[in-house]
Coordinates of C-alpha atoms and ligand atoms in Angstrom, one line a residue:
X11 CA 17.7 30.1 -15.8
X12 CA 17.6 33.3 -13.9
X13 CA 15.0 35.5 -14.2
X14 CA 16.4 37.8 -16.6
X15 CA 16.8 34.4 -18.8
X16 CA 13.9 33.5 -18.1
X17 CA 12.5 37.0 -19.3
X18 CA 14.4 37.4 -22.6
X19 CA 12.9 33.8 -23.3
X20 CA 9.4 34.3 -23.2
X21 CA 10.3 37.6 -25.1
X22 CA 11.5 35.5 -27.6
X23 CA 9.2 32.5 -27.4
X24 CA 6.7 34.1 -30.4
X25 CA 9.4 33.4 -33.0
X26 CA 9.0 29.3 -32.5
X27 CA 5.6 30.1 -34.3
X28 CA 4.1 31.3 -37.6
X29 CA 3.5 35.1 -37.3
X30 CA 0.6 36.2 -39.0
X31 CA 0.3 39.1 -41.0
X32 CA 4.2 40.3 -41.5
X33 CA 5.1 41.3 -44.8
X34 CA 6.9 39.1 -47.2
X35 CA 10.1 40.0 -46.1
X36 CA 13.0 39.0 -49.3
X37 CA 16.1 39.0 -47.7
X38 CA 16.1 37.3 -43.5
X39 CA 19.9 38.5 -43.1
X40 CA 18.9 42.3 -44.0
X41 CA 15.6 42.4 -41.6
X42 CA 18.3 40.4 -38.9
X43 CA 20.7 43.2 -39.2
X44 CA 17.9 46.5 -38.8
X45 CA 16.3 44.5 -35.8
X46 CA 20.1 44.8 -34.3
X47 CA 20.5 48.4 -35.0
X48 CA 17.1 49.2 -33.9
X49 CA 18.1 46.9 -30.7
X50 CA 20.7 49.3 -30.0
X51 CA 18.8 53.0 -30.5
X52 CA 17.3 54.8 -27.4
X53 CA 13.8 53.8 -26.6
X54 CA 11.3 56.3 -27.9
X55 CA 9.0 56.2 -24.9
X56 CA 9.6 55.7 -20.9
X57 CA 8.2 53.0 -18.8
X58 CA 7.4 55.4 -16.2
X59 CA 5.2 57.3 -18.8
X60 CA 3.4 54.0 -19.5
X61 CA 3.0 53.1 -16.2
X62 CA 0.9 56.4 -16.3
X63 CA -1.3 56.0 -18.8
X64 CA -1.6 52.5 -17.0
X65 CA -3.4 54.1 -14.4
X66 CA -5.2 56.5 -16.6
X67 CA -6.7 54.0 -18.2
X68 CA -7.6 52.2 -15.1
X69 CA -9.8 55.1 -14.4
X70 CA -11.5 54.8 -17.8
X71 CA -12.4 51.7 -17.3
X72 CA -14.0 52.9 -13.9
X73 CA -16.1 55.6 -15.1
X74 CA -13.7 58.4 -13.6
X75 CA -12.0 59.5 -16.8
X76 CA -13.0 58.9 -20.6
X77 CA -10.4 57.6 -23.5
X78 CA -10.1 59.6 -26.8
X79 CA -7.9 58.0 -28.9
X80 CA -7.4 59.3 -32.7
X81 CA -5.1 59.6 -35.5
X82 CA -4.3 58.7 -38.7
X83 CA -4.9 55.0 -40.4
X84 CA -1.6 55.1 -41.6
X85 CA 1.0 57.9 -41.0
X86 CA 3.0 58.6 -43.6
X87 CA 6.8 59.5 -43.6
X88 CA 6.0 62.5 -46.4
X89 CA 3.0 63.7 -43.5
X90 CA 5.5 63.8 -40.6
X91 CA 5.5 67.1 -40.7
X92 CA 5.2 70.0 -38.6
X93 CA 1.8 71.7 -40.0
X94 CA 0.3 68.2 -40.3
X95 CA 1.3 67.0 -36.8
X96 CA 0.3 70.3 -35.2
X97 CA -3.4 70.4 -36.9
X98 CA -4.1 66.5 -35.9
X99 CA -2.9 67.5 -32.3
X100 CA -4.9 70.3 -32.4
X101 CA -7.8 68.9 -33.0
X102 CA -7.5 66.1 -30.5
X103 CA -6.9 68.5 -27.8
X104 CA -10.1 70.4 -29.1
X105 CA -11.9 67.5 -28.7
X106 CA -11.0 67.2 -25.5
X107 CA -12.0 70.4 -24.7
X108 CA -15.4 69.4 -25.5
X109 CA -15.5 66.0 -23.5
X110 CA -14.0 67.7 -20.7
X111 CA -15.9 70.6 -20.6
X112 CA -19.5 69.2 -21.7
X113 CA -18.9 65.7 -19.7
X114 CA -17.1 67.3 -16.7
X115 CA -14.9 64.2 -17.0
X116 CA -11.0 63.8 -17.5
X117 CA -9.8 62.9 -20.8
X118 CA -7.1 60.3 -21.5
X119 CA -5.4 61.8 -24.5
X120 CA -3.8 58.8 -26.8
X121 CA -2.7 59.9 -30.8
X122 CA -2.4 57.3 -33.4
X123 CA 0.6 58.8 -33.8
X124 CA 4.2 58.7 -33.6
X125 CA 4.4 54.8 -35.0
X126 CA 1.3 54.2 -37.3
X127 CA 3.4 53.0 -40.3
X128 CA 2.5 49.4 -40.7
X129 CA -0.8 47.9 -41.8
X130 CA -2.1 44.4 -41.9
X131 CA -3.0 43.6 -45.4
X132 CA -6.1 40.8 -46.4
X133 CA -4.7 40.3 -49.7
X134 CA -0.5 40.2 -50.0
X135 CA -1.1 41.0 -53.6
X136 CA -3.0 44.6 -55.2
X137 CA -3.7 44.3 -59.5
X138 CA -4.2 47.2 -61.3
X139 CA -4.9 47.1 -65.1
X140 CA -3.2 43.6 -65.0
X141 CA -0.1 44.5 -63.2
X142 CA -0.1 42.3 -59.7
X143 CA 2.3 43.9 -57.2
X144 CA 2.9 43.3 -53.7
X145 CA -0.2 45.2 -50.8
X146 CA 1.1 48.6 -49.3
X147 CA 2.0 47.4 -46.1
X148 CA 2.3 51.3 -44.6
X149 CA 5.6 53.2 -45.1
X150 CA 6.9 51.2 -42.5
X151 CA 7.4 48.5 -44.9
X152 CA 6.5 49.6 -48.4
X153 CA 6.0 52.7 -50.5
X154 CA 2.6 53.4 -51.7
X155 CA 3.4 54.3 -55.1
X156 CA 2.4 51.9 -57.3
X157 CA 5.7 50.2 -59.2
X158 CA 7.7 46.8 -58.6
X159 CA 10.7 48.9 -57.0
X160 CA 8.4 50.8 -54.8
X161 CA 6.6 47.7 -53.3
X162 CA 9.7 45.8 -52.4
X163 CA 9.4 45.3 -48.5
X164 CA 12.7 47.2 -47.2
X165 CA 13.9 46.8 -43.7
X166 CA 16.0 50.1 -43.7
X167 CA 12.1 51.2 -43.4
X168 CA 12.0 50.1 -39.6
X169 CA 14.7 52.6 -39.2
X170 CA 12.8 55.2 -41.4
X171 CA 9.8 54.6 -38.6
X172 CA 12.1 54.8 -35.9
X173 CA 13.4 58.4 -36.9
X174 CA 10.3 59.9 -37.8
X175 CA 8.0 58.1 -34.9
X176 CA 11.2 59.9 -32.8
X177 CA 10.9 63.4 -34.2
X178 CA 7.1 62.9 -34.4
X179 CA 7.3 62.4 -30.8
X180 CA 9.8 65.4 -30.4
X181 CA 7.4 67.7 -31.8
X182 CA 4.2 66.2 -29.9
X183 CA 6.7 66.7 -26.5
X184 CA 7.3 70.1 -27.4
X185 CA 3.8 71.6 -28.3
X186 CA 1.2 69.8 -25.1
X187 CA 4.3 70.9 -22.4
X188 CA 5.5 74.4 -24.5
X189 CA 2.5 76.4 -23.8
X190 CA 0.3 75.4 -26.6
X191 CA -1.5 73.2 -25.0
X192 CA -2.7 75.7 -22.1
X193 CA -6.4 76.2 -22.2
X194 CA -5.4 79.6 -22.3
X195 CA -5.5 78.8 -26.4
X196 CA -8.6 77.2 -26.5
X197 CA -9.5 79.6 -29.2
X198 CA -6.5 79.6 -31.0
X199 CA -6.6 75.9 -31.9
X200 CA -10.2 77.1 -33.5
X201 CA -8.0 79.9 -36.0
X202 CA -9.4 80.1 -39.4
X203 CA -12.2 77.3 -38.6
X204 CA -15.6 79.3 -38.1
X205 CA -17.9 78.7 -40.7
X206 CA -19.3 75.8 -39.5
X207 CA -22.3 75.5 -36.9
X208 CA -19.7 72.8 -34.7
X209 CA -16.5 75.3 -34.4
X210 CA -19.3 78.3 -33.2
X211 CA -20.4 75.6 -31.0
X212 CA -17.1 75.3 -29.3
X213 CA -16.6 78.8 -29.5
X214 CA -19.2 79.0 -27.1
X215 CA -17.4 76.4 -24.5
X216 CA -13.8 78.2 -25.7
X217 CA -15.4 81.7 -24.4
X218 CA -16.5 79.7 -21.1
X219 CA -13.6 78.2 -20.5
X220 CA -12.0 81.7 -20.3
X221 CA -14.1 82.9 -18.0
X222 CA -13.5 79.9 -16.0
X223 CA -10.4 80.9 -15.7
X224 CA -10.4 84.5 -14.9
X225 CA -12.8 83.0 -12.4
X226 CA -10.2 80.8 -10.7
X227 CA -7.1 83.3 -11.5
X228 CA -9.4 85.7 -9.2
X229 CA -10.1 83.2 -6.6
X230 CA -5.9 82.7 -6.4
X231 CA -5.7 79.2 -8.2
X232 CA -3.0 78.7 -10.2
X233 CA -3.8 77.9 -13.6
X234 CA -0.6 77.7 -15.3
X235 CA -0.9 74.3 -13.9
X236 CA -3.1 73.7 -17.0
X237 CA -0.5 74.2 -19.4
X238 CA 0.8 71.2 -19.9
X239 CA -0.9 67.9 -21.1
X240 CA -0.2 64.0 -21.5
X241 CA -0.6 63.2 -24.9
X242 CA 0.2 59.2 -25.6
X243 CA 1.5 57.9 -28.2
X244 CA -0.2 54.8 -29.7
X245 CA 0.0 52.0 -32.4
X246 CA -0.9 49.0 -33.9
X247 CA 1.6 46.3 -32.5
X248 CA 2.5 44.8 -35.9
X249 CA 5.5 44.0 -37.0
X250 CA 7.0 41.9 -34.5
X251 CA 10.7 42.5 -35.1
X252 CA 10.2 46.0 -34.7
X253 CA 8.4 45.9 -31.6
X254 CA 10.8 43.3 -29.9
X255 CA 13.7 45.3 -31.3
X256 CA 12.4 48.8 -29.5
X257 CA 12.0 46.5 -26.1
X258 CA 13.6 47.3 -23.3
X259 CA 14.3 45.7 -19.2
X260 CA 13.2 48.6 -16.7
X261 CA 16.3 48.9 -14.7
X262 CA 14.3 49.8 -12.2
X263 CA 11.8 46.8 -12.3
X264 CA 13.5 44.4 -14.2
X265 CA 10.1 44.1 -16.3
X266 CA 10.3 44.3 -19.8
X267 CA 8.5 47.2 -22.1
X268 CA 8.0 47.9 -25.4
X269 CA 9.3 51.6 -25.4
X270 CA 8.2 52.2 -29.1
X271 CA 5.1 53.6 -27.7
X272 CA 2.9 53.8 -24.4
X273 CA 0.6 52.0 -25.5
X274 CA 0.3 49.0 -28.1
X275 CA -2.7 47.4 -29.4
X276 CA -3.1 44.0 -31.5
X277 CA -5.3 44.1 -34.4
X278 CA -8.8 42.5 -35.0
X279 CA -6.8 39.6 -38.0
X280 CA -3.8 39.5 -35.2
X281 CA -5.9 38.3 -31.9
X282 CA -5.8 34.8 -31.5
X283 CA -5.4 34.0 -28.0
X284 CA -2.5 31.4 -29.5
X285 CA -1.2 33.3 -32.0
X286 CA 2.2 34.9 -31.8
X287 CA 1.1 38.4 -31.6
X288 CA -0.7 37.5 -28.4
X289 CA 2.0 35.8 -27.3
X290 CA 4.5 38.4 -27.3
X291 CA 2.8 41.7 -25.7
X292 CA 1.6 39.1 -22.6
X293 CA 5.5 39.9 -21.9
X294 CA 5.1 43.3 -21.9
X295 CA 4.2 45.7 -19.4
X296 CA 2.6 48.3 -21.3
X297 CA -0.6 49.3 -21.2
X298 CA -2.6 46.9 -24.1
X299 CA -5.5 47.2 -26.0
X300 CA -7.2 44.2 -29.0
X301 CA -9.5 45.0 -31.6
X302 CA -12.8 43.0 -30.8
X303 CA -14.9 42.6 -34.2
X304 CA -18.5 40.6 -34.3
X305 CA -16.4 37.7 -35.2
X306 CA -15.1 37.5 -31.0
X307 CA -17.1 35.0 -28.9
X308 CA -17.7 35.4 -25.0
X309 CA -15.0 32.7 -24.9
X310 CA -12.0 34.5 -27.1
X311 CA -12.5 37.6 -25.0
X312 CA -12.1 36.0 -21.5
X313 CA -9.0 33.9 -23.3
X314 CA -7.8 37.1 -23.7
X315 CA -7.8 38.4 -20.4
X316 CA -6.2 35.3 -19.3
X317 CA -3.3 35.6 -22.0
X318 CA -3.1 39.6 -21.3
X319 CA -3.9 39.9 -17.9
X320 CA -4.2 37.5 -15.8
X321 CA -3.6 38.8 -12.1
X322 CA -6.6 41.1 -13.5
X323 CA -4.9 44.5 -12.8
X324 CA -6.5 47.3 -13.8
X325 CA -5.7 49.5 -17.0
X326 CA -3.5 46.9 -18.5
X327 CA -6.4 45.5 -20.8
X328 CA -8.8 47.7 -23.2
X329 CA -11.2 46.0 -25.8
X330 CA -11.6 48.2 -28.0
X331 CA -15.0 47.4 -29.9
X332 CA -15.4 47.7 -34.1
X333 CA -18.4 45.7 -34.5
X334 CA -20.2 47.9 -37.5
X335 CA -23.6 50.4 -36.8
X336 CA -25.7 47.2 -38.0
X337 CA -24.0 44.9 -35.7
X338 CA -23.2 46.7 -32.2
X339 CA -26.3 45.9 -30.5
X340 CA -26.5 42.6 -30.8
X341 CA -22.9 41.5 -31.0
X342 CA -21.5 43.8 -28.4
X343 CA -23.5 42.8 -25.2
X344 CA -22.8 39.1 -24.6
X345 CA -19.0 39.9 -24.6
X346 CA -19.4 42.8 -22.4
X347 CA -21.3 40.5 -20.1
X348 CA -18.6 38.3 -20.4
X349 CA -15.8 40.5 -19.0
X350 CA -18.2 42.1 -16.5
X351 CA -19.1 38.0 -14.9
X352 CA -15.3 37.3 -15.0
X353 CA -14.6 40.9 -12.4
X354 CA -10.9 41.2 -14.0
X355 CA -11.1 44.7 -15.2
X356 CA -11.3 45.6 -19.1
X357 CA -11.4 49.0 -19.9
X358 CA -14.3 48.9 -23.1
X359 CA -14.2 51.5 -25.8
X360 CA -15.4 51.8 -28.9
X361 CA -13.8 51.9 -32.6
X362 CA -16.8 53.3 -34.5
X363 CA -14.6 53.3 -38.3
X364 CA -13.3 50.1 -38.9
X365 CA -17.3 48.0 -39.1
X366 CA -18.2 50.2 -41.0
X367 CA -16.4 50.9 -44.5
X368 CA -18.0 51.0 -47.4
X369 CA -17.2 51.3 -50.9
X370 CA -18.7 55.0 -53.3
X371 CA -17.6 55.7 -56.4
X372 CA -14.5 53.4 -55.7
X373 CA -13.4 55.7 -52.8
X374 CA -12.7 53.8 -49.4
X375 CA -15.3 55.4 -47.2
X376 CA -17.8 55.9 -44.0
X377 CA -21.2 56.9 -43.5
X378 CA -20.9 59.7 -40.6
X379 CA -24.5 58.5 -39.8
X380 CA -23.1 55.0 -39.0
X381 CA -20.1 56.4 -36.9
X382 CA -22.2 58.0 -34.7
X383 CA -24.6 55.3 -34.7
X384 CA -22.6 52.8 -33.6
X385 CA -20.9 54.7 -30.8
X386 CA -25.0 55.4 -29.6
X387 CA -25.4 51.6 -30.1
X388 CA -22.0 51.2 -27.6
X389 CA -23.4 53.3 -25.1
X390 CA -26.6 51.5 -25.4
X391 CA -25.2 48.2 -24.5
X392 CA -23.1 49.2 -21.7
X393 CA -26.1 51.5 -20.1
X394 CA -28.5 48.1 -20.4
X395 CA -25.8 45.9 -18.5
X396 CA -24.7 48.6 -16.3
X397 CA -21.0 48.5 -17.2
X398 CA -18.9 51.6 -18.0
X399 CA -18.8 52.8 -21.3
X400 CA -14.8 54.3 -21.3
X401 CA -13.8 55.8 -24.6
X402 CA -13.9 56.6 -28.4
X403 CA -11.3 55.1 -31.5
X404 CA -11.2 57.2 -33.9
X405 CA -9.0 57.3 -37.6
X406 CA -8.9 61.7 -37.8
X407 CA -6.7 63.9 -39.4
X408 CA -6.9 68.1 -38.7
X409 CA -7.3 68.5 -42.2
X410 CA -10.3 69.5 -44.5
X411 CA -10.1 66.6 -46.4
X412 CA -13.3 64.9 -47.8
X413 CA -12.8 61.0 -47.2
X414 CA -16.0 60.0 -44.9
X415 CA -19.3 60.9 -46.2
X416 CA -22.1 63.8 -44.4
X417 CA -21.1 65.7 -41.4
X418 CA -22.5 69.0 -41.3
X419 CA -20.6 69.9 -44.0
X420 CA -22.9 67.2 -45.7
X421 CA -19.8 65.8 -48.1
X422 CA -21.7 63.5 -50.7
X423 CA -20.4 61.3 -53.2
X424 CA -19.3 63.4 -55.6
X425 CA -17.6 65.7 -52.6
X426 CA -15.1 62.5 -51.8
X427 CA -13.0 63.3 -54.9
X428 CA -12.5 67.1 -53.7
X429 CA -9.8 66.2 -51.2
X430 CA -9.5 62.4 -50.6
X431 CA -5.8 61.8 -49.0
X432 CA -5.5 59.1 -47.1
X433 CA -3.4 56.2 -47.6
X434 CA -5.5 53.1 -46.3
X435 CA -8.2 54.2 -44.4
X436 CA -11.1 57.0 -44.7
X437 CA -10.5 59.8 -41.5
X438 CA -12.6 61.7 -39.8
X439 CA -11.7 65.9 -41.3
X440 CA -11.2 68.4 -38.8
X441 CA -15.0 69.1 -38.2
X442 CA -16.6 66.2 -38.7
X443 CA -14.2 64.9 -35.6
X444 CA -16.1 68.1 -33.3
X445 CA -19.1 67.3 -34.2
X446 CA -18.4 63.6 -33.1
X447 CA -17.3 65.1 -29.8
X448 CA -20.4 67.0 -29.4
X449 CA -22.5 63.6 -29.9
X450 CA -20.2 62.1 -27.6
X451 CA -21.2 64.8 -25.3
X452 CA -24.8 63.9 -25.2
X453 CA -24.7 60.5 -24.7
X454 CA -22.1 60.7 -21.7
X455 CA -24.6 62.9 -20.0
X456 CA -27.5 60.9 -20.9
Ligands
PEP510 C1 -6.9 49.9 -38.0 O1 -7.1 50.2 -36.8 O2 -6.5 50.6 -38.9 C2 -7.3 48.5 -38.3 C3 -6.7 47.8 -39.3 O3 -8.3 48.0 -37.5 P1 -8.8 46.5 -37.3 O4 -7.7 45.7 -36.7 O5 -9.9 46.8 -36.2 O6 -9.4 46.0 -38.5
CO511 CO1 -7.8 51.8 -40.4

């Protein structure tokens, strides 16, 4: 075999094995004919721009930069829209602000965006007063509304995703390299957003950071080079037939990428080191990142770096921790230890949602106690073994919704019914995603 053979084989090689967690497909010859449409559609991202956030990343994990990566649980096809892609970028690039500004360190932008449609399910099956339908699997697969017809896994869906992740991206494209983006509108992403005590607080840095740069427009330095800003697009690597069917060969390279998004990661359920998920993305050359629950042992996580990165290159590999508030200081340390004794680089951040649902007055939810709790119980661990503590995971939306419980606006558990939105899982609102900046803030100075 030559090596483009060769290549296209071990692309291939995951389908000899039982996939976990794909959606009960009904019809084989359906799925078979999307994954050769999809096979034939542009690619939605560019290896060069992955090879980017490669070495973005790589910083990270070196203490030079810090990861802030955020978005929705589960996009939705109906909340592709302008206004609700505009406000979630808003308020990632507010956030920035603050870790830039209060940490003096680069941010490495990354949405949960522009691909979020598919989740893994625990149960295949959801009841409601006696009627058992097929799990929403995310738009990607399924639609949410509860009726036989709606819960039918369509492939036509991939497409759907396709499309909107595309026009997501568009729109993403257009507002961090069209101006928006220039700190020059630091104050403008705050608009209509000033009764709480976190958006005066970053009216403060938004007033500084103006006179930062009358400062340096006096001194001669051009800041219109700060108009534009990488934003990364980011999702959970799935579905399998949609990811191989988005992959491409580098013409360039001759190295194969999955150019549905810069960066993919595999999910805590979808992380054995044999499994087929695992499997595949070794092929790829993106930038990767695995969920790493309190389940992982110092054993899994260095099989994982020999699965996903074996020559040990930097930025290729982030672990990105969801241990739970209760569990983080205890569980986290002896597989941080782990990657540190082994020298290949992992870039460590840290998912503070996902350990830590809960269930109040039947609504999904957080504590924004434990969120913050947690990420002050990752930065605890990685002070004590002296290893770099390189980003935040976050499920936000720029929306006032009312889906994880306190935050300054001290939402209780009556409050979750006001506005409670999301599909799947509970998000961070607009300012309870600030405030967690501000925390952040501290404890990267500390
Ligand atoms: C998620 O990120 O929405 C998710 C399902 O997370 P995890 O794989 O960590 O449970
Ligand atoms: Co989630």
């Amino acid at each position: 075999m030559g090596p483009e053979a060769e290549l296209l084989a071990a692309l291939d090689a995951w389908q000899h094995q039982d996939v976990a967690y794909q959606p009960p497909w009904p019809d084989a010859a359906h799925l078979g004919a999307v994954r050769s449409r999809l096979a034939t559609l542009p690619p939605l991202v560019f290896a060069g721009e992955a090879d980017a956030l490669r070495t973005q990343l790589a910083k990270a994990g070196a203490g030079e930069a810090f990861v802030l990566q955020g978005g929705d649980c589960a996009e939705s096809f109906a909340e592709a829209t302008a206004d609700k892609i505009r406000n979630k970028i808003k308020l990632l690039l507010q956030m920035a602000v603050v870790l830039t500004y209060g940490a003096s360190m680069p941010v490495v932008k990354l949405g949960r965006m522009a691909g979020q449609y598919a989740k893994p399910r625990s149960s295949q099956t959801e009841t409601r007063d006696q009627v058992t339908l097929p799990s929403f699997y995310g738009d990607a697969v399924n639609s949410h509304e509860f009726d036989a017809a709606s819960r039918v896994p369509d492939p036509e869906r991939l497409l759907d995703s396709y499309h909107t992740a595309a026009s997501t991206l568009n729109l993403i494209r257009a507002f961090t390299t069209g101006g928006f983006a220039s700190l020059r509108q630091a104050h403008e992403w705050n608009r209509g957003f000033t009764q709480n005590p976190a958006y005066a607080r970053y009216e403060e840095i938004a007033a500084e950071i103006d006179r930062a740069m009358r400062f340096m427009t006096a001194c001669g330095v051009d800041v219109e080079s700060l108009r534009a800003v990488d934003l990364f697009a980011s999702h959970e690597g799935l579905l399998l037939d949609y990811e191989r069917a988005l992959t491409r060969i580098d013409s360039r390279t001759g190295l194969a990428y999955d150019c549905s998004a810069h960066f993919v990661w595999i999910g805590e359920r979808t992380r054995d080191p044999d499994g087929a998920h695992v499997e595949y993305f070794a092929q790829v050359r993106n930038p990767l990142g695995v969920k790493i629950g309190p389940s992982a042992t110092p054993d899994d996580v260095v099989r994982l770096v020999d699965r996903l990165n074996p020559a040990g290159e930097a930025g290729r590999l982030t672990f990105i921790a969801r241990m739970g508030a209760g569990k983080v200081r205890d569980a986290l340390g002896p597989l941080v230890a782990k990657t540190a004794a082994d020298g290949r680089p992992v870039t460590w951040t840290c998912d503070p949602m996902h350990g830590n649902t809960i269930t109040v007055n039947g609504y999904k939810t957080r504590r924004f106690t434990d969120v913050v709790d947690e990420v002050a119980g990752f930065f605890e661990v990685h002070r004590g073994l002296g290893t770099v503590p390189g980003g935040l995971h976050v499920e936000l939306t720029g929306d006032d919704v009312t889906e994880v419980l306190g935050g300054a606006e001290e939402i209780d558990a009556d409050g979750l019914a006001r506005r409670y939105e999301t599909l799947v899982d509970p998000r961070l609102n607009h300012q309870q995603g600030l405030e967690l900046a501000f925390q952040v803030v501290e404890l990267l100075r500390a």
